[in-house]
mmCIF file of C-alpha atoms in Angstrom:
data_model
loop_
_atom_site.group_PDB
_atom_site.id
_atom_site.type_symbol
_atom_site.label_atom_id
_atom_site.label_comp_id
_atom_site.label_asym_id
_atom_site.label_seq_id
_atom_site.Cartn_x
_atom_site.Cartn_y
_atom_site.Cartn_z
ATOM 1 C CA MET A 176 -5.797 -6.492 27.476
ATOM 2 C CA ASN A 177 -8.661 -5.945 25.806
ATOM 3 C CA LEU A 178 -11.445 -8.527 24.367
ATOM 4 C CA LYS A 179 -11.009 -8.132 20.901
ATOM 5 C CA ASP A 180 -7.045 -9.262 21.354
ATOM 6 C CA ILE A 181 -7.682 -12.330 23.192
ATOM 7 C CA ASN A 182 -6.989 -15.439 20.627
ATOM 8 C CA ILE A 183 -8.907 -18.456 21.791
ATOM 9 C CA ARG A 184 -11.234 -21.048 20.593
ATOM 10 C CA ASP A 185 -14.187 -22.565 22.429
ATOM 11 C CA PRO A 186 -14.720 -19.709 25.158
ATOM 12 C CA PHE A 187 -16.128 -20.787 28.494
ATOM 13 C CA VAL A 188 -17.351 -18.328 31.471
ATOM 14 C CA LEU A 189 -17.253 -18.763 35.254
ATOM 15 C CA PHE A 190 -18.761 -16.027 36.797
ATOM 16 C CA GLU A 191 -18.683 -16.045 40.468
ATOM 17 C CA ASN A 192 -17.357 -13.181 43.157
ATOM 18 C CA ASP A 193 -18.562 -10.415 40.965
ATOM 19 C CA LYS A 194 -15.585 -11.939 38.802
ATOM 20 C CA TYR A 195 -15.522 -13.338 34.945
ATOM 21 C CA TYR A 196 -13.148 -16.184 34.769
ATOM 22 C CA MET A 197 -12.705 -17.362 30.925
ATOM 23 C CA TYR A 198 -10.950 -20.455 29.790
ATOM 24 C CA GLY A 199 -10.584 -21.729 26.445
ATOM 25 C CA THR A 200 -8.670 -23.653 23.518
ATOM 26 C CA ARG A 201 -5.013 -21.594 23.048
ATOM 27 C CA ALA A 202 -5.625 -21.400 18.877
ATOM 28 C CA ALA A 203 -2.276 -21.511 18.073
ATOM 29 C CA ASP A 204 -2.113 -24.509 15.366
ATOM 30 C CA PHE A 205 -5.696 -25.465 16.711
ATOM 31 C CA GLY A 206 -5.520 -26.460 20.054
ATOM 32 C CA LYS A 207 -2.413 -29.007 19.198
ATOM 33 C CA LYS A 208 0.462 -29.622 21.903
ATOM 34 C CA THR A 209 -0.412 -26.419 23.628
ATOM 35 C CA GLY A 210 0.968 -27.169 26.700
ATOM 36 C CA GLY A 211 -2.352 -27.128 28.712
ATOM 37 C CA PHE A 212 -4.600 -23.991 29.422
ATOM 38 C CA ASP A 213 -4.843 -20.380 30.748
ATOM 39 C CA VAL A 214 -7.679 -18.552 32.496
ATOM 40 C CA TYR A 215 -8.497 -14.706 31.890
ATOM 41 C CA VAL A 216 -10.020 -12.643 34.767
ATOM 42 C CA SER A 217 -12.460 -9.599 34.100
ATOM 43 C CA ASP A 218 -14.596 -7.139 36.007
ATOM 44 C CA ASN A 219 -16.865 -6.017 32.969
ATOM 45 C CA LEU A 220 -16.474 -8.511 29.886
ATOM 46 C CA VAL A 221 -14.362 -6.127 28.056
ATOM 47 C CA ASP A 222 -11.342 -5.363 30.060
ATOM 48 C CA TRP A 223 -9.128 -8.457 30.715
ATOM 49 C CA SER A 224 -5.992 -9.881 32.749
ATOM 50 C CA LYS A 225 -3.097 -11.203 31.133
ATOM 51 C CA PRO A 226 -3.715 -14.951 30.778
ATOM 52 C CA LYS A 227 -2.344 -17.041 33.369
ATOM 53 C CA ALA A 228 -1.434 -20.576 32.914
ATOM 54 C CA CYS A 229 -4.180 -23.073 35.063
ATOM 55 C CA PHE A 230 -3.016 -26.084 33.887
ATOM 56 C CA ASN A 231 0.658 -27.677 32.561
ATOM 57 C CA SER A 232 -0.764 -30.724 30.734
ATOM 58 C CA ASP A 233 3.134 -31.053 29.957
ATOM 59 C CA ALA A 234 3.528 -31.965 33.811
ATOM 60 C CA PHE A 235 0.841 -34.463 33.394
ATOM 61 C CA GLY A 236 1.700 -36.576 30.271
ATOM 62 C CA LEU A 237 -1.536 -35.042 28.699
ATOM 63 C CA ASN A 238 0.494 -32.962 25.771
ATOM 64 C CA ARG A 239 0.472 -36.053 23.261
ATOM 65 C CA GLU A 240 -1.425 -34.016 20.858
ATOM 66 C CA VAL A 241 -4.989 -32.070 21.231
ATOM 67 C CA ASN A 242 -5.586 -30.055 24.501
ATOM 68 C CA TRP A 243 -9.086 -28.739 24.153
ATOM 69 C CA ALA A 244 -12.343 -26.751 25.060
ATOM 70 C CA PRO A 245 -11.736 -26.283 28.725
ATOM 71 C CA GLU A 246 -15.192 -25.821 30.977
ATOM 72 C CA VAL A 247 -14.732 -25.366 34.569
ATOM 73 C CA HIS A 248 -17.558 -26.014 36.909
ATOM 74 C CA LYS A 249 -17.962 -25.785 40.934
ATOM 75 C CA TYR A 250 -18.932 -28.493 41.956
ATOM 76 C CA LYS A 251 -19.528 -29.159 45.426
ATOM 77 C CA ASP A 252 -16.546 -27.828 47.367
ATOM 78 C CA ALA A 253 -14.237 -27.477 44.049
ATOM 79 C CA TYR A 254 -13.924 -26.387 40.565
ATOM 80 C CA TYR A 255 -13.915 -29.352 38.075
ATOM 81 C CA MET A 256 -12.068 -28.787 34.767
ATOM 82 C CA LEU A 257 -13.484 -30.810 31.994
ATOM 83 C CA ALA A 258 -11.341 -30.971 28.645
ATOM 84 C CA THR A 259 -10.409 -33.151 25.923
ATOM 85 C CA PHE A 260 -6.966 -34.613 25.735
ATOM 86 C CA THR A 261 -5.157 -37.127 23.098
ATOM 87 C CA ARG A 262 -4.642 -40.330 24.869
ATOM 88 C CA ASP A 263 -2.100 -42.947 24.816
ATOM 89 C CA ASN A 264 -3.982 -44.971 22.564
ATOM 90 C CA GLY A 265 -3.941 -42.118 19.798
ATOM 91 C CA LEU A 266 -7.917 -41.349 20.372
ATOM 92 C CA ARG A 267 -9.717 -38.070 22.086
ATOM 93 C CA GLY A 268 -11.563 -38.100 25.400
ATOM 94 C CA THR A 269 -12.227 -35.539 27.973
ATOM 95 C CA PHE A 270 -10.821 -35.556 31.014
ATOM 96 C CA SER A 271 -11.983 -34.526 34.894
ATOM 97 C CA LEU A 272 -9.504 -32.113 36.599
ATOM 98 C CA ARG A 273 -9.759 -30.723 40.067
ATOM 99 C CA ALA A 274 -8.753 -27.295 41.394
ATOM 100 C CA ASP A 275 -9.665 -25.523 44.945
ATOM 101 C CA SER A 276 -9.672 -22.010 42.814
ATOM 102 C CA PRO A 277 -10.944 -20.962 39.873
ATOM 103 C CA LEU A 278 -7.511 -19.679 39.143
ATOM 104 C CA GLY A 279 -5.861 -23.401 39.792
ATOM 105 C CA PRO A 280 -3.658 -25.244 39.256
ATOM 106 C CA PHE A 281 -5.599 -27.656 38.190
ATOM 107 C CA LYS A 282 -4.736 -31.132 38.387
ATOM 108 C CA PRO A 283 -5.775 -34.460 36.993
ATOM 109 C CA HIS A 284 -8.964 -35.946 39.007
ATOM 110 C CA SER A 285 -9.583 -38.682 37.105
ATOM 111 C CA LYS A 286 -7.795 -41.952 36.290
ATOM 112 C CA LYS A 287 -8.749 -41.887 32.538
ATOM 113 C CA ALA A 288 -11.302 -40.245 29.797
ATOM 114 C CA LEU A 289 -14.342 -40.356 31.373
ATOM 115 C CA THR A 290 -15.493 -40.797 27.663
ATOM 116 C CA PRO A 291 -15.504 -44.593 26.519
ATOM 117 C CA GLN A 292 -12.041 -45.516 25.916
ATOM 118 C CA ASP A 293 -12.348 -46.920 22.259
ATOM 119 C CA TRP A 294 -14.055 -43.890 21.134
ATOM 120 C CA GLU A 295 -12.875 -40.929 19.694
ATOM 121 C CA CYS A 296 -14.546 -38.131 21.753
ATOM 122 C CA LEU A 297 -14.607 -34.274 22.241
ATOM 123 C CA ASP A 298 -16.460 -31.202 24.359
ATOM 124 C CA GLY A 299 -17.666 -32.899 27.573
ATOM 125 C CA THR A 300 -19.947 -31.010 29.223
ATOM 126 C CA LEU A 301 -21.017 -31.197 32.857
ATOM 127 C CA TYR A 302 -24.729 -31.423 33.734
ATOM 128 C CA VAL A 303 -26.521 -32.290 37.247
ATOM 129 C CA ASP A 304 -29.889 -33.259 37.083
ATOM 130 C CA LYS A 305 -32.615 -32.405 39.260
ATOM 131 C CA ASN A 306 -32.173 -35.260 41.750
ATOM 132 C CA GLY A 307 -28.570 -34.003 41.953
ATOM 133 C CA ASP A 308 -26.709 -37.115 39.891
ATOM 134 C CA PRO A 309 -24.067 -35.438 37.642
ATOM 135 C CA TYR A 310 -23.643 -36.486 33.889
ATOM 136 C CA LEU A 311 -21.383 -35.684 31.018
ATOM 137 C CA ALA A 312 -22.921 -34.942 28.086
ATOM 138 C CA PHE A 313 -20.085 -35.154 25.192
ATOM 139 C CA CYS A 314 -19.705 -35.637 21.233
ATOM 140 C CA HIS A 315 -18.548 -38.968 19.656
ATOM 141 C CA GLU A 316 -16.593 -37.529 16.976
ATOM 142 C CA HIS A 317 -17.493 -37.684 12.920
ATOM 143 C CA THR A 318 -13.589 -38.547 12.625
ATOM 144 C CA GLN A 319 -14.606 -42.422 13.932
ATOM 145 C CA ILE A 320 -17.885 -42.886 12.895
ATOM 146 C CA VAL A 321 -18.856 -40.326 9.670
ATOM 147 C CA ASP A 322 -22.133 -39.282 11.523
ATOM 148 C CA GLY A 323 -21.306 -37.490 14.651
ATOM 149 C CA THR A 324 -23.386 -38.165 17.515
ATOM 150 C CA VAL A 325 -24.172 -36.268 20.846
ATOM 151 C CA CYS A 326 -24.321 -38.407 23.495
ATOM 152 C CA PHE A 327 -24.292 -38.553 27.497
ATOM 153 C CA ILE A 328 -22.946 -41.072 30.235
ATOM 154 C CA LYS A 329 -23.920 -41.153 33.909
ATOM 155 C CA LEU A 330 -20.593 -39.756 36.354
ATOM 156 C CA ASN A 331 -20.082 -40.935 39.508
ATOM 157 C CA ASP A 332 -20.285 -38.734 42.805
ATOM 158 C CA ASP A 333 -16.823 -36.992 42.423
ATOM 159 C CA LEU A 334 -16.690 -36.601 39.123
ATOM 160 C CA SER A 335 -13.726 -38.986 39.007
ATOM 161 C CA GLU A 336 -14.995 -41.688 36.562
ATOM 162 C CA SER A 337 -18.089 -42.731 34.325
ATOM 163 C CA ILE A 338 -20.943 -45.384 35.024
ATOM 164 C CA GLY A 339 -22.838 -47.311 32.622
ATOM 165 C CA GLU A 340 -22.527 -46.999 29.238
ATOM 166 C CA PRO A 341 -22.849 -44.251 26.950
ATOM 167 C CA VAL A 342 -26.194 -43.334 25.808
ATOM 168 C CA TYR A 343 -27.225 -41.648 22.133
ATOM 169 C CA LEU A 344 -28.974 -38.649 21.695
ATOM 170 C CA PHE A 345 -29.352 -37.359 18.613
ATOM 171 C CA SER A 346 -26.802 -36.984 15.361
ATOM 172 C CA GLY A 347 -25.230 -34.480 13.338
ATOM 173 C CA SER A 348 -27.843 -35.121 10.391
ATOM 174 C CA SER A 349 -30.565 -35.040 12.969
ATOM 175 C CA PRO A 350 -31.925 -31.247 12.793
ATOM 176 C CA TYR A 351 -34.273 -30.462 10.004
ATOM 177 C CA TYR A 352 -32.279 -27.929 8.556
ATOM 178 C CA ILE A 353 -29.299 -30.045 7.782
ATOM 179 C CA ASP A 354 -29.116 -30.528 4.057
ATOM 180 C CA GLU A 355 -28.193 -34.432 3.042
ATOM 181 C CA LYS A 356 -24.388 -34.767 2.262
ATOM 182 C CA PRO A 357 -22.891 -36.635 -0.717
ATOM 183 C CA GLN A 358 -21.960 -40.134 0.556
ATOM 184 C CA GLY A 359 -18.468 -39.611 2.368
ATOM 185 C CA GLU A 360 -18.914 -36.182 3.963
ATOM 186 C CA HIS A 361 -18.985 -35.970 7.504
ATOM 187 C CA TYR A 362 -21.214 -34.567 9.736
ATOM 188 C CA ILE A 363 -20.023 -32.771 12.397
ATOM 189 C CA THR A 364 -21.260 -32.228 16.237
ATOM 190 C CA ASP A 365 -19.382 -30.180 19.222
ATOM 191 C CA GLY A 366 -19.720 -28.422 22.106
ATOM 192 C CA PRO A 367 -22.560 -29.202 23.549
ATOM 193 C CA PHE A 368 -23.697 -26.935 26.819
ATOM 194 C CA MET A 369 -26.747 -27.764 28.995
ATOM 195 C CA TYR A 370 -28.974 -24.818 30.278
ATOM 196 C CA ARG A 371 -32.281 -24.754 32.419
ATOM 197 C CA THR A 372 -34.544 -22.252 31.517
ATOM 198 C CA SER A 373 -36.592 -20.148 34.109
ATOM 199 C CA ASP A 374 -39.705 -22.338 33.137
ATOM 200 C CA GLY A 375 -37.611 -25.756 34.040
ATOM 201 C CA GLU A 376 -36.925 -26.521 30.020
ATOM 202 C CA LEU A 377 -33.779 -28.041 29.660
ATOM 203 C CA LEU A 378 -31.954 -26.870 26.371
ATOM 204 C CA MET A 379 -28.681 -28.149 24.812
ATOM 205 C CA VAL A 380 -26.727 -25.358 22.796
ATOM 206 C CA TRP A 381 -24.219 -26.988 20.364
ATOM 207 C CA SER A 382 -22.852 -26.611 17.122
ATOM 208 C CA THR A 383 -21.962 -27.824 13.602
ATOM 209 C CA PHE A 384 -22.146 -26.590 10.192
ATOM 210 C CA ILE A 385 -24.741 -25.490 7.843
ATOM 211 C CA ASN A 386 -23.786 -24.443 4.511
ATOM 212 C CA HIS A 387 -20.374 -24.775 4.898
ATOM 213 C CA GLN A 388 -20.766 -22.032 7.611
ATOM 214 C CA TYR A 389 -19.647 -22.844 11.527
ATOM 215 C CA ALA A 390 -23.081 -22.439 13.279
ATOM 216 C CA GLN A 391 -24.601 -22.343 17.051
ATOM 217 C CA CYS A 392 -27.726 -24.417 17.211
ATOM 218 C CA LEU A 393 -30.185 -25.404 19.917
ATOM 219 C CA ALA A 394 -32.086 -27.986 20.960
ATOM 220 C CA LYS A 395 -34.663 -29.017 24.069
ATOM 221 C CA SER A 396 -35.921 -31.831 26.060
ATOM 222 C CA ASN A 397 -39.156 -33.165 25.482
ATOM 223 C CA ASN A 398 -39.133 -34.472 28.989
ATOM 224 C CA GLY A 399 -36.832 -31.717 30.605
ATOM 225 C CA GLU A 400 -34.350 -34.174 31.702
ATOM 226 C CA ILE A 401 -31.097 -34.981 29.812
ATOM 227 C CA ASN A 402 -32.436 -38.742 28.591
ATOM 228 C CA GLY A 403 -35.648 -37.026 26.668
ATOM 229 C CA ASN A 404 -35.798 -36.830 23.143
ATOM 230 C CA PHE A 405 -34.019 -33.793 21.956
ATOM 231 C CA VAL A 406 -36.349 -31.646 19.512
ATOM 232 C CA HIS A 407 -34.365 -28.957 17.440
ATOM 233 C CA LEU A 408 -35.527 -25.812 17.303
ATOM 234 C CA PRO A 409 -34.311 -22.558 14.890
ATOM 235 C CA PRO A 410 -30.028 -22.295 14.992
ATOM 236 C CA LEU A 411 -29.017 -19.295 17.074
ATOM 237 C CA ILE A 412 -26.062 -18.216 14.661
ATOM 238 C CA THR A 413 -25.532 -19.025 11.238
ATOM 239 C CA ASP A 414 -22.520 -16.821 10.227
ATOM 240 C CA ASP A 415 -19.330 -18.331 11.350
ATOM 241 C CA GLY A 416 -19.295 -18.563 15.224
ATOM 242 C CA GLY A 417 -19.841 -21.666 17.649
ATOM 243 C CA HIS A 418 -19.302 -23.671 20.547
ATOM 244 C CA GLY A 419 -20.760 -21.526 23.099
ATOM 245 C CA MET A 420 -21.948 -21.637 26.369
ATOM 246 C CA VAL A 421 -24.958 -19.535 28.302
ATOM 247 C CA PHE A 422 -23.935 -17.641 31.454
ATOM 248 C CA GLY A 423 -25.147 -14.894 33.882
ATOM 249 C CA SER A 424 -23.652 -12.015 34.247
ATOM 250 C CA LYS A 425 -24.185 -8.213 36.153
ATOM 251 C CA ASP A 426 -26.145 -7.641 32.757
ATOM 252 C CA GLY A 427 -28.118 -10.107 32.557
ATOM 253 C CA LEU A 428 -28.336 -13.381 30.625
ATOM 254 C CA MET A 429 -25.071 -13.981 28.168
ATOM 255 C CA LEU A 430 -24.054 -15.999 25.168
ATOM 256 C CA THR A 431 -20.561 -16.712 24.291
ATOM 257 C CA PHE A 432 -19.072 -18.141 21.439
ATOM 258 C CA HIS A 433 -15.992 -17.980 19.210
ATOM 259 C CA THR A 434 -15.990 -16.294 15.686
ATOM 260 C CA PRO A 435 -14.317 -16.432 13.207
ATOM 261 C CA ASN A 436 -13.619 -19.993 12.922
ATOM 262 C CA LYS A 437 -10.098 -19.737 11.259
ATOM 263 C CA THR A 438 -6.880 -20.347 12.736
ATOM 264 C CA GLY A 439 -5.059 -17.763 14.229
ATOM 265 C CA CYS A 440 -8.500 -15.193 13.882
ATOM 266 C CA GLU A 441 -10.713 -16.582 16.611
ATOM 267 C CA HIS A 442 -11.461 -14.410 19.407
ATOM 268 C CA PRO A 443 -14.439 -14.800 22.234
ATOM 269 C CA THR A 444 -17.820 -12.586 21.294
ATOM 270 C CA PHE A 445 -20.599 -11.951 24.029
ATOM 271 C CA VAL A 446 -24.547 -11.375 23.072
ATOM 272 C CA LYS A 447 -27.207 -10.812 25.175
ATOM 273 C CA ILE A 448 -29.889 -13.244 25.135
ATOM 274 C CA LYS A 449 -33.056 -13.372 26.661
ATOM 275 C CA ASP A 450 -34.790 -16.641 28.348
ATOM 276 C CA THR A 451 -38.429 -16.585 27.566
ATOM 277 C CA GLY A 452 -39.201 -19.830 29.670
ATOM 278 C CA SER A 453 -39.990 -21.856 26.914
ATOM 279 C CA SER A 454 -36.552 -21.224 25.129
ATOM 280 C CA ILE A 455 -33.446 -18.594 24.423
ATOM 281 C CA GLU A 456 -33.350 -16.190 22.277
ATOM 282 C CA ILE A 457 -30.438 -13.342 21.294
ATOM 283 C CA VAL A 458 -32.235 -9.747 22.523
#
């Protein structure tokens, strides 16, 4: 099937052995009670296989409400999916799942959410530091705290549980380009993804709304690690596209995100980007 015919949100691409594996939120009803996730396979980023189910959330009691934002990372000797589900306490959280192949089938790996149990969270992403220690960057939802935040928490060595307390990085209201909102209006954070440049700088792509348009934003750590102070750089996209990630391809570095941000119309988009050493920019 053609890329333009794929209706998913939150696209994530794993490039391995000259093949692209794409995952995302089944877009129907904004990813609620969708029964899990699919994988699409391609050789060229244009022509894709039909969706193949790679995780059945019904089979594991994780189809209570949301099934959102699956990411698949190769870590050590396996493939780990990080995805957001509604827990039995009614709050959203990010879980880890594991498989021996990027095609799945994935099975729950963490016994509970990796994010704090009394927090409403979403969009956890894996980051491995220069010492090989794994972390989860994630969003504490605006639905619970009004001014959404991006935080991180350390993970144990096999990604099955979090260790210690979450650490605050920044709020949805933090960037210089965000206008102050009327009291009670929410500041949204979602879709963090970490990328290290050729010069060793640590970047985070993440999303929010700018002038009521979905936007792909960019921030840079001032110490090259996840515990640094993230300085906000000019947004990459401000015209209704977001929840993106960066991946290497046969044609160089790519940014993928979904657009438009309208239920039933979302599709993955790919744009070429350039690693400048100090940052990334759209070509």
